[in-house]
Coordinates of C-alpha atoms and ligand atoms in Angstrom, one line a residue:
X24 CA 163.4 50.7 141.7
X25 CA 167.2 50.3 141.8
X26 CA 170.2 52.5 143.6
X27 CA 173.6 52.9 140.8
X28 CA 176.3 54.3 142.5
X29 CA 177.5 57.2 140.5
X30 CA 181.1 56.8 141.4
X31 CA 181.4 53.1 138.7
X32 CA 177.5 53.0 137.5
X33 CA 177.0 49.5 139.2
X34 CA 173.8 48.9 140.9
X35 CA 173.8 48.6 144.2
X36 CA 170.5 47.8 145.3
X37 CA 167.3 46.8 143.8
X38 CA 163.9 46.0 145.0
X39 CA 161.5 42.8 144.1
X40 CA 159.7 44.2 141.3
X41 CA 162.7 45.3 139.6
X42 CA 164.1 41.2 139.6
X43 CA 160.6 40.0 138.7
X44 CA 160.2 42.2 135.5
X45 CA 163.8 42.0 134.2
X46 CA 164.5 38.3 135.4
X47 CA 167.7 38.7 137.1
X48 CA 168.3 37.8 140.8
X49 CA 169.5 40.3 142.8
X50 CA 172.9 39.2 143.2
X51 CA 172.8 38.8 139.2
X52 CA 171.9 42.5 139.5
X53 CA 174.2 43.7 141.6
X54 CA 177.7 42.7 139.5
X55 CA 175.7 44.9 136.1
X56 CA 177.2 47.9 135.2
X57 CA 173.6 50.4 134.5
X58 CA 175.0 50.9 131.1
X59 CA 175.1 47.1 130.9
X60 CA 171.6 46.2 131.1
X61 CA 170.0 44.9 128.1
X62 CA 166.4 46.0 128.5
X63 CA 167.3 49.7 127.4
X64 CA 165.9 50.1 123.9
X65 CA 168.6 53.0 123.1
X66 CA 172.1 53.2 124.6
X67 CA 171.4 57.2 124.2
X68 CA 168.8 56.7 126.6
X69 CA 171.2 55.8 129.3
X70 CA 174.1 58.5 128.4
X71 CA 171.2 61.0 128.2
X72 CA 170.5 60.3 132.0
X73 CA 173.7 60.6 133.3
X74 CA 173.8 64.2 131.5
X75 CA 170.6 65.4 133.1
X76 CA 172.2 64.1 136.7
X77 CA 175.3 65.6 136.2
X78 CA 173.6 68.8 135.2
X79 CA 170.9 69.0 137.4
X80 CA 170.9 66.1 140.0
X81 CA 167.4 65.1 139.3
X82 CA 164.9 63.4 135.9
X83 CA 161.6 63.6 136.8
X84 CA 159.4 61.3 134.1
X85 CA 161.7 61.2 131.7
X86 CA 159.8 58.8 129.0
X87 CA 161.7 56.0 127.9
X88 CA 160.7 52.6 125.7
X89 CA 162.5 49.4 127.2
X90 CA 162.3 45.5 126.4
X91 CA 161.0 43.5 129.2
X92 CA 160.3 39.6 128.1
X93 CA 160.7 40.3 124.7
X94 CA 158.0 43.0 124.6
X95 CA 158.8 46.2 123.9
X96 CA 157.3 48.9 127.6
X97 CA 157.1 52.2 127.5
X98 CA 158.2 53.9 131.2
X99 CA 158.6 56.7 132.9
X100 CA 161.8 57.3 134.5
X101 CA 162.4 59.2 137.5
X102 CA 165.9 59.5 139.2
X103 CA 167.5 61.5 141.9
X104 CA 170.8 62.1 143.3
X105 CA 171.1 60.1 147.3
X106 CA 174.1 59.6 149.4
X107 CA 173.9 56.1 150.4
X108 CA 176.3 54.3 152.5
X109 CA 179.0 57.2 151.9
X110 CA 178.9 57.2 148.4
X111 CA 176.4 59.3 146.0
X112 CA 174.1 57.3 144.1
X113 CA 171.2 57.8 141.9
X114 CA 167.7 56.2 142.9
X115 CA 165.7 55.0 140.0
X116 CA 162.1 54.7 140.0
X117 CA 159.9 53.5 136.7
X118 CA 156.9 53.5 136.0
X119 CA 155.2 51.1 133.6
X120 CA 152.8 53.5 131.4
X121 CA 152.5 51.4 128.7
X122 CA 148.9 50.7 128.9
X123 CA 148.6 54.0 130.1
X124 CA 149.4 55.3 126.6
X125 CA 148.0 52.5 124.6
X126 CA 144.5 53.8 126.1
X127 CA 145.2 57.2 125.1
X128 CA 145.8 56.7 121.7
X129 CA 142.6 54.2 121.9
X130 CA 141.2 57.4 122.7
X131 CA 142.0 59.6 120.0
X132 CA 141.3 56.9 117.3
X133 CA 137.6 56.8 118.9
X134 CA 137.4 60.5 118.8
X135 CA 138.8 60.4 114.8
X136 CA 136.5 57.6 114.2
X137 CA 133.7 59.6 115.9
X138 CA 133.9 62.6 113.4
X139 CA 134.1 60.0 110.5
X140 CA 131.1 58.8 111.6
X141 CA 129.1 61.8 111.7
X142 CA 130.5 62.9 108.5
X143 CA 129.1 59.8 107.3
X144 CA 125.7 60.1 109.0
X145 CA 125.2 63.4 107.5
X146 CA 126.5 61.8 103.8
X147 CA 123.7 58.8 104.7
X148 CA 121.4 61.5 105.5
X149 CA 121.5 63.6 102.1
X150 CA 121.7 60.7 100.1
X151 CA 118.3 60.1 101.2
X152 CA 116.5 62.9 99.5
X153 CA 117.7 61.8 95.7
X154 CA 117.2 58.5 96.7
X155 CA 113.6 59.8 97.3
X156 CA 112.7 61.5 94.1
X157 CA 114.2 58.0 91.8
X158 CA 111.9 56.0 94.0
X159 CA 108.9 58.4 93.1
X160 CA 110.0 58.8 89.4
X161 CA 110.2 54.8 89.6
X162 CA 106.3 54.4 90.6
X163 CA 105.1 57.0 88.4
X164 CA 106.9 55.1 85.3
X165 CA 105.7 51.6 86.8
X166 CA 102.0 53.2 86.8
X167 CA 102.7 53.8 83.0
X168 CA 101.4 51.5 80.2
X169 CA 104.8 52.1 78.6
X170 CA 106.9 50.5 80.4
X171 CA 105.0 47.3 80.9
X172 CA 107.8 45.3 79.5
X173 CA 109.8 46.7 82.7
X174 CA 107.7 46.1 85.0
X175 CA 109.4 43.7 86.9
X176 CA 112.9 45.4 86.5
X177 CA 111.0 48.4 88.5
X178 CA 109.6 46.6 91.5
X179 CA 113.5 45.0 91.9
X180 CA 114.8 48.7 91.7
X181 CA 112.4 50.2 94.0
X182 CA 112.9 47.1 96.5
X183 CA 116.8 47.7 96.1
X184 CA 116.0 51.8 97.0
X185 CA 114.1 50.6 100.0
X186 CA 116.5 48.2 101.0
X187 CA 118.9 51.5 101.2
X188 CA 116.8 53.3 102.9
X189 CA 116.7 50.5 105.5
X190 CA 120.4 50.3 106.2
X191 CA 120.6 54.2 105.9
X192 CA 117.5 54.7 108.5
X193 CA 119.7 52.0 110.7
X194 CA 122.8 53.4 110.0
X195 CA 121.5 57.0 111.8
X196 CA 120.4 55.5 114.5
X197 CA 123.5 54.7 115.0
X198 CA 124.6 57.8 114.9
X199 CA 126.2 59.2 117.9
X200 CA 124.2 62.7 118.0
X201 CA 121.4 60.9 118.4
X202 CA 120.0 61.7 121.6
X203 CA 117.0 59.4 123.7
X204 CA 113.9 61.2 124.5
X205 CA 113.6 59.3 127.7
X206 CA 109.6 59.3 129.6
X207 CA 108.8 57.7 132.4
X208 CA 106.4 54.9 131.5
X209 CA 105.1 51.3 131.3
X210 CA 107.0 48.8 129.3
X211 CA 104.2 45.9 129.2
X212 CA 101.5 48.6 127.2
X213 CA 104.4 49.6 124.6
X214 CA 105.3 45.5 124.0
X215 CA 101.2 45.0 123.8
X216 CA 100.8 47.8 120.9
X217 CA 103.8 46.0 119.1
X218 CA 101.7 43.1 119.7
X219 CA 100.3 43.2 115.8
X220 CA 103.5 43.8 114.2
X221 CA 105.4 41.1 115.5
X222 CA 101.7 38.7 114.8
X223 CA 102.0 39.6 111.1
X224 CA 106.1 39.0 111.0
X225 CA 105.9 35.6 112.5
X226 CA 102.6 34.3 110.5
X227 CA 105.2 34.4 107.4
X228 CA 107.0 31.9 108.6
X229 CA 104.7 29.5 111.5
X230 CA 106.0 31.2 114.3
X231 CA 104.1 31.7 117.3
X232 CA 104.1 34.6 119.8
X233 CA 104.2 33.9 123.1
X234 CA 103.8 37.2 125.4
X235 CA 104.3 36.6 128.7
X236 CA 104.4 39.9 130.6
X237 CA 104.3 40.4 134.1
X238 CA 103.5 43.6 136.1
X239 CA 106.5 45.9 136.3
X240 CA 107.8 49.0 137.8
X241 CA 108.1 52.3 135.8
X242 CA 111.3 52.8 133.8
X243 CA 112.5 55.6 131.8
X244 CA 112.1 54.8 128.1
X245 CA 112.0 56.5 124.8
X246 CA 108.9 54.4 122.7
X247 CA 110.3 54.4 119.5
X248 CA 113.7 53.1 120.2
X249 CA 112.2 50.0 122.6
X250 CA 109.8 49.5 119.6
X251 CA 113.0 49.3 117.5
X252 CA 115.3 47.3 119.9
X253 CA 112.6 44.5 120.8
X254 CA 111.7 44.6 116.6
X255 CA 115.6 44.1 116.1
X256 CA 116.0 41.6 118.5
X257 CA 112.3 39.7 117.6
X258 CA 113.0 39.6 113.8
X259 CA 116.5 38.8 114.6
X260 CA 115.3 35.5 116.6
X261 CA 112.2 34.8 113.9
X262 CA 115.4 34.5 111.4
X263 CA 116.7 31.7 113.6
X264 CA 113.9 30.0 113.2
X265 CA 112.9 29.5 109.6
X266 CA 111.1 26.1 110.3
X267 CA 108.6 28.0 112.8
X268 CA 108.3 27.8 116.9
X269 CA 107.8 29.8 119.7
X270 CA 109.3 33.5 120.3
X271 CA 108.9 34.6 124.0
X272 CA 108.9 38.0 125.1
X273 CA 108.7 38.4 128.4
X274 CA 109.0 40.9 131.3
X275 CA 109.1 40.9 135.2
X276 CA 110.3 42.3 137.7
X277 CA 113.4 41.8 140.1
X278 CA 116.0 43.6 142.4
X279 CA 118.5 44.4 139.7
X280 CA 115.6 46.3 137.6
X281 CA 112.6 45.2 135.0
X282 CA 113.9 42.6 132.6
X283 CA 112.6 42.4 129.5
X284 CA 113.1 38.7 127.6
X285 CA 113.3 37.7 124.0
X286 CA 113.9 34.4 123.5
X287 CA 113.6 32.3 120.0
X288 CA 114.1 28.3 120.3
X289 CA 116.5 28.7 116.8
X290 CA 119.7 27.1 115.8
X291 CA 121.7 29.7 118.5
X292 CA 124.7 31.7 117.9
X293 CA 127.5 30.0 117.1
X294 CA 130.8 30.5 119.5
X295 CA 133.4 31.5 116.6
X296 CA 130.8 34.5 115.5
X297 CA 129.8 36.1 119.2
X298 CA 132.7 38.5 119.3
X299 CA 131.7 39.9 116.2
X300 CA 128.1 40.0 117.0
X301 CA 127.5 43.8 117.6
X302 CA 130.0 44.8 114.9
X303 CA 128.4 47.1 112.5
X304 CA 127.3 45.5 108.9
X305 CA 128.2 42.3 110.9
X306 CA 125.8 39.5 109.4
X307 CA 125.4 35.9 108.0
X308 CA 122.8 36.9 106.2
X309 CA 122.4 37.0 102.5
X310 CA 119.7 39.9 103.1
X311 CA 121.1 40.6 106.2
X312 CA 122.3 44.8 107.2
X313 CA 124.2 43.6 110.0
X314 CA 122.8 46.7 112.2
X315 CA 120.5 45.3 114.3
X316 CA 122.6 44.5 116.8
X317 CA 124.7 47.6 117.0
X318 CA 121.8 49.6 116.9
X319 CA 120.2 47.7 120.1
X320 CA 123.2 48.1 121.7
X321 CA 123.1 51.8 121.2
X322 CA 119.5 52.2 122.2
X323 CA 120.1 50.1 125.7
X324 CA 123.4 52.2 126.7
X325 CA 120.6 55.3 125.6
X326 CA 118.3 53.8 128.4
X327 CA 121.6 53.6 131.1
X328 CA 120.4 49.5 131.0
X329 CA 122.2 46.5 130.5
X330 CA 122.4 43.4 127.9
X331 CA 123.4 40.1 127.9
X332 CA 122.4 36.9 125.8
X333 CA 122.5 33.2 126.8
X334 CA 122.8 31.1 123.7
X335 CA 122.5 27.3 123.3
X336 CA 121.7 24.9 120.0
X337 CA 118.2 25.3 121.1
X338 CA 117.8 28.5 120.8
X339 CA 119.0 32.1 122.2
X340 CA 117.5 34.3 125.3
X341 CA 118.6 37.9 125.0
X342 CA 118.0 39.6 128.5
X343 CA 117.8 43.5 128.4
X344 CA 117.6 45.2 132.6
X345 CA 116.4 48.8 132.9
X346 CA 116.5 50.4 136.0
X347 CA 113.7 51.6 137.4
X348 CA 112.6 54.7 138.1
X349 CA 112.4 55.6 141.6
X350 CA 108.7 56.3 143.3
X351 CA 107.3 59.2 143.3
X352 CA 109.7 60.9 140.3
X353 CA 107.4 62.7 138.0
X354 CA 107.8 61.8 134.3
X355 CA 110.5 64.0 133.3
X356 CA 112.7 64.2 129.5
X357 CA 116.0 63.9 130.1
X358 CA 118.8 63.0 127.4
X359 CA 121.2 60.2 128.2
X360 CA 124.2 61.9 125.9
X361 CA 124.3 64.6 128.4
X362 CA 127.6 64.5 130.4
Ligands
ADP418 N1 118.6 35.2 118.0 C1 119.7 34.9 117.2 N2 119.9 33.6 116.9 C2 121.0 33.3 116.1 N3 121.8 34.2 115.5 C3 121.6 35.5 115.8 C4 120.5 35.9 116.6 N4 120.6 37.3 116.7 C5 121.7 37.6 116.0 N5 122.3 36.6 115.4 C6 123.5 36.6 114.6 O1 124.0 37.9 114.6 C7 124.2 38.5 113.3 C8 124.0 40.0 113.4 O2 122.7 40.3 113.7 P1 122.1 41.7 113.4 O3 123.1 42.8 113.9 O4 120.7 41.9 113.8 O5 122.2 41.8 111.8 P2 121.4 41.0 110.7 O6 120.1 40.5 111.4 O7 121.1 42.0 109.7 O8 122.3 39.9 110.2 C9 123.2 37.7 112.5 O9 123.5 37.8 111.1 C10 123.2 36.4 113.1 O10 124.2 35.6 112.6
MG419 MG1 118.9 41.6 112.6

């Protein structure tokens, strides 16, 4: 805030905030003529005030970009016309709405990059259909004594269309129209009937399962996507350990909600790459989608829970907390994109 006295446009006054931002002291302040001071961006900026007080006395939020430390703010300028000590003045307020903006226009770059992306999950989703009918033309002609000479040629290209399907079925999921068909229900049963699955995934490569579940309350899940996210984050930790050991899933119970563990004892996630972690098509890989992540991400904000990892050279602990459902609540379906 500052006072300029309208008779020769020096300031008279100015408050704390208005020495801290612009680094003058306030007798430093108080010999500049308003027209003077170098954090205007335009010198039209300050003419065009004066005309609006002239005309009529008052600027309410007038926005204006000034340079403050070398960084360029954008403000909102208020001003009014006060008679202090005899004289009339003009007291200036400003507002700093620089972040203000910067999350607005965050905002409308999500909302663009939103309808790109379901553009993109509806391209994903038709691509599917042609990509069907090769893969079938593909094991007919493998089935066919002609083509023995190919054979191999057609297993690669078949793997390649399944590998497609893969990242596109991943992709969807990511999809934001996809809604969670949230039940109340047990988490320990739906871990024990991934039980096999996860068996046969870490015989390939000496791994050993280690389920330690403990008796939890109910929570509101949807069965497919916590068979997906503790798949994604199980495979993801049997990658980190290609020379075999123990993969941990575990679950208890405490005030913040039921926590359900997965823990490898691999190499761990290096610092320079956690940023990027969730980043779609983010991986270090060769084979690698880089979805995984993103898409357990989506499912746990689907199940209004929370996510954190803890990583170490000996291994990785991702910890997933979904609130529990209260006692009593009958299972109902509810859809977390509502609202
Ligand atoms: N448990 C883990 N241990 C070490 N690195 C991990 C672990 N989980 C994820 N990562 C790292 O995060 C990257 C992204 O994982 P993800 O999104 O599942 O994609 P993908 O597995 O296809 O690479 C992986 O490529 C890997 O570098
Ligand atoms: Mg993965």
């Amino acid at each position: 805030m500052c006072i300029v006295s309208l008779r020769d446009e020096r300031l008279i006054d100015v408050n704390e905030v208005f020495q801290e931002i612009t680094g003058l002291s306030k007798e430093q302040a108080l010999q500049i003529h308003a027209g003077d001071l170098t954090i205007w961006m335009h010198n039209d900026d300050y003419e065009n005030l004066k005309k609006l007080i002239a005309l009529q006395h008052r600027v309410i939020n007038y926005e204006t970009r000034i340079r403050l430390k070398g960084m360029t703010r954008t403000m909102l300028l208020s001003a009014a016309v006060i008679w202090w000590q005899n004289m009339p003045c003009m007291l200036v307020v400003v507002n700093d709405i620089t972040e203000l903006k910067h999350y607005k226009q965050e905002i409308s770059r999500l909302d663009r990059l939103n309808l790109v992306g379901e553009m993109a999950a509806g391209i994903a989703h038709e691509v599917r259909n042609p990509m069907t009918t090769v893969k079938g033309f593909l094991q007919l002609m493998r089935s066919d004594a002609k083509y023995d000479e190919d054979f191999e040629t057609m297993d690669l290209m078949i793997e390649e269309l399944d590998r497609a399907n893969v990242i596109i079925t991943e992709f969807l999921s990511l999809a934001r129209s996809k809604t969670a068909n949230l039940v109340r229900g047990d988490l320990n049963t739906r871990l024990l009937r991934l039980y096999p699955l996860l068996q046969a995934e870490a015989l390939k490569s000496d791994i050993k399962i280690d389920m330690d579940l403990h008796e939890t309350a109910a929570i509101m899940l949807d069965e497919s996507e916590v068979r997906q996210l503790v798949l994604n984050l199980a495979i993801n930790g049997m990658d980190a350990m290609p020379h075999g050991g123990i993969l941990t899933i575990k679950t208890f119970e405490d005030k913040y909600g039921v926590n359900l563990i997965v823990e490898d004892q691999g190499t761990g996630i290096p610092a320079d790459i956690m940023e990027h972690l969730a980043t779609p098509f983010f991986t270090t890989k060769e084979k690698g989608t880089g979805l995984g992540l993103a898409v357990c991400c989506r499912i746990v904000e689907r199940h209004n829970a929370y996510m954190e990892f803890d990583t170490s050279t000996k291994g990785t602990v991702f910890t997933i907390i979904f609130p529990k459902c209260k006692d009593g609540t009958k299972p109902v379906r509810v859809s977390s994109e509502k609202g």
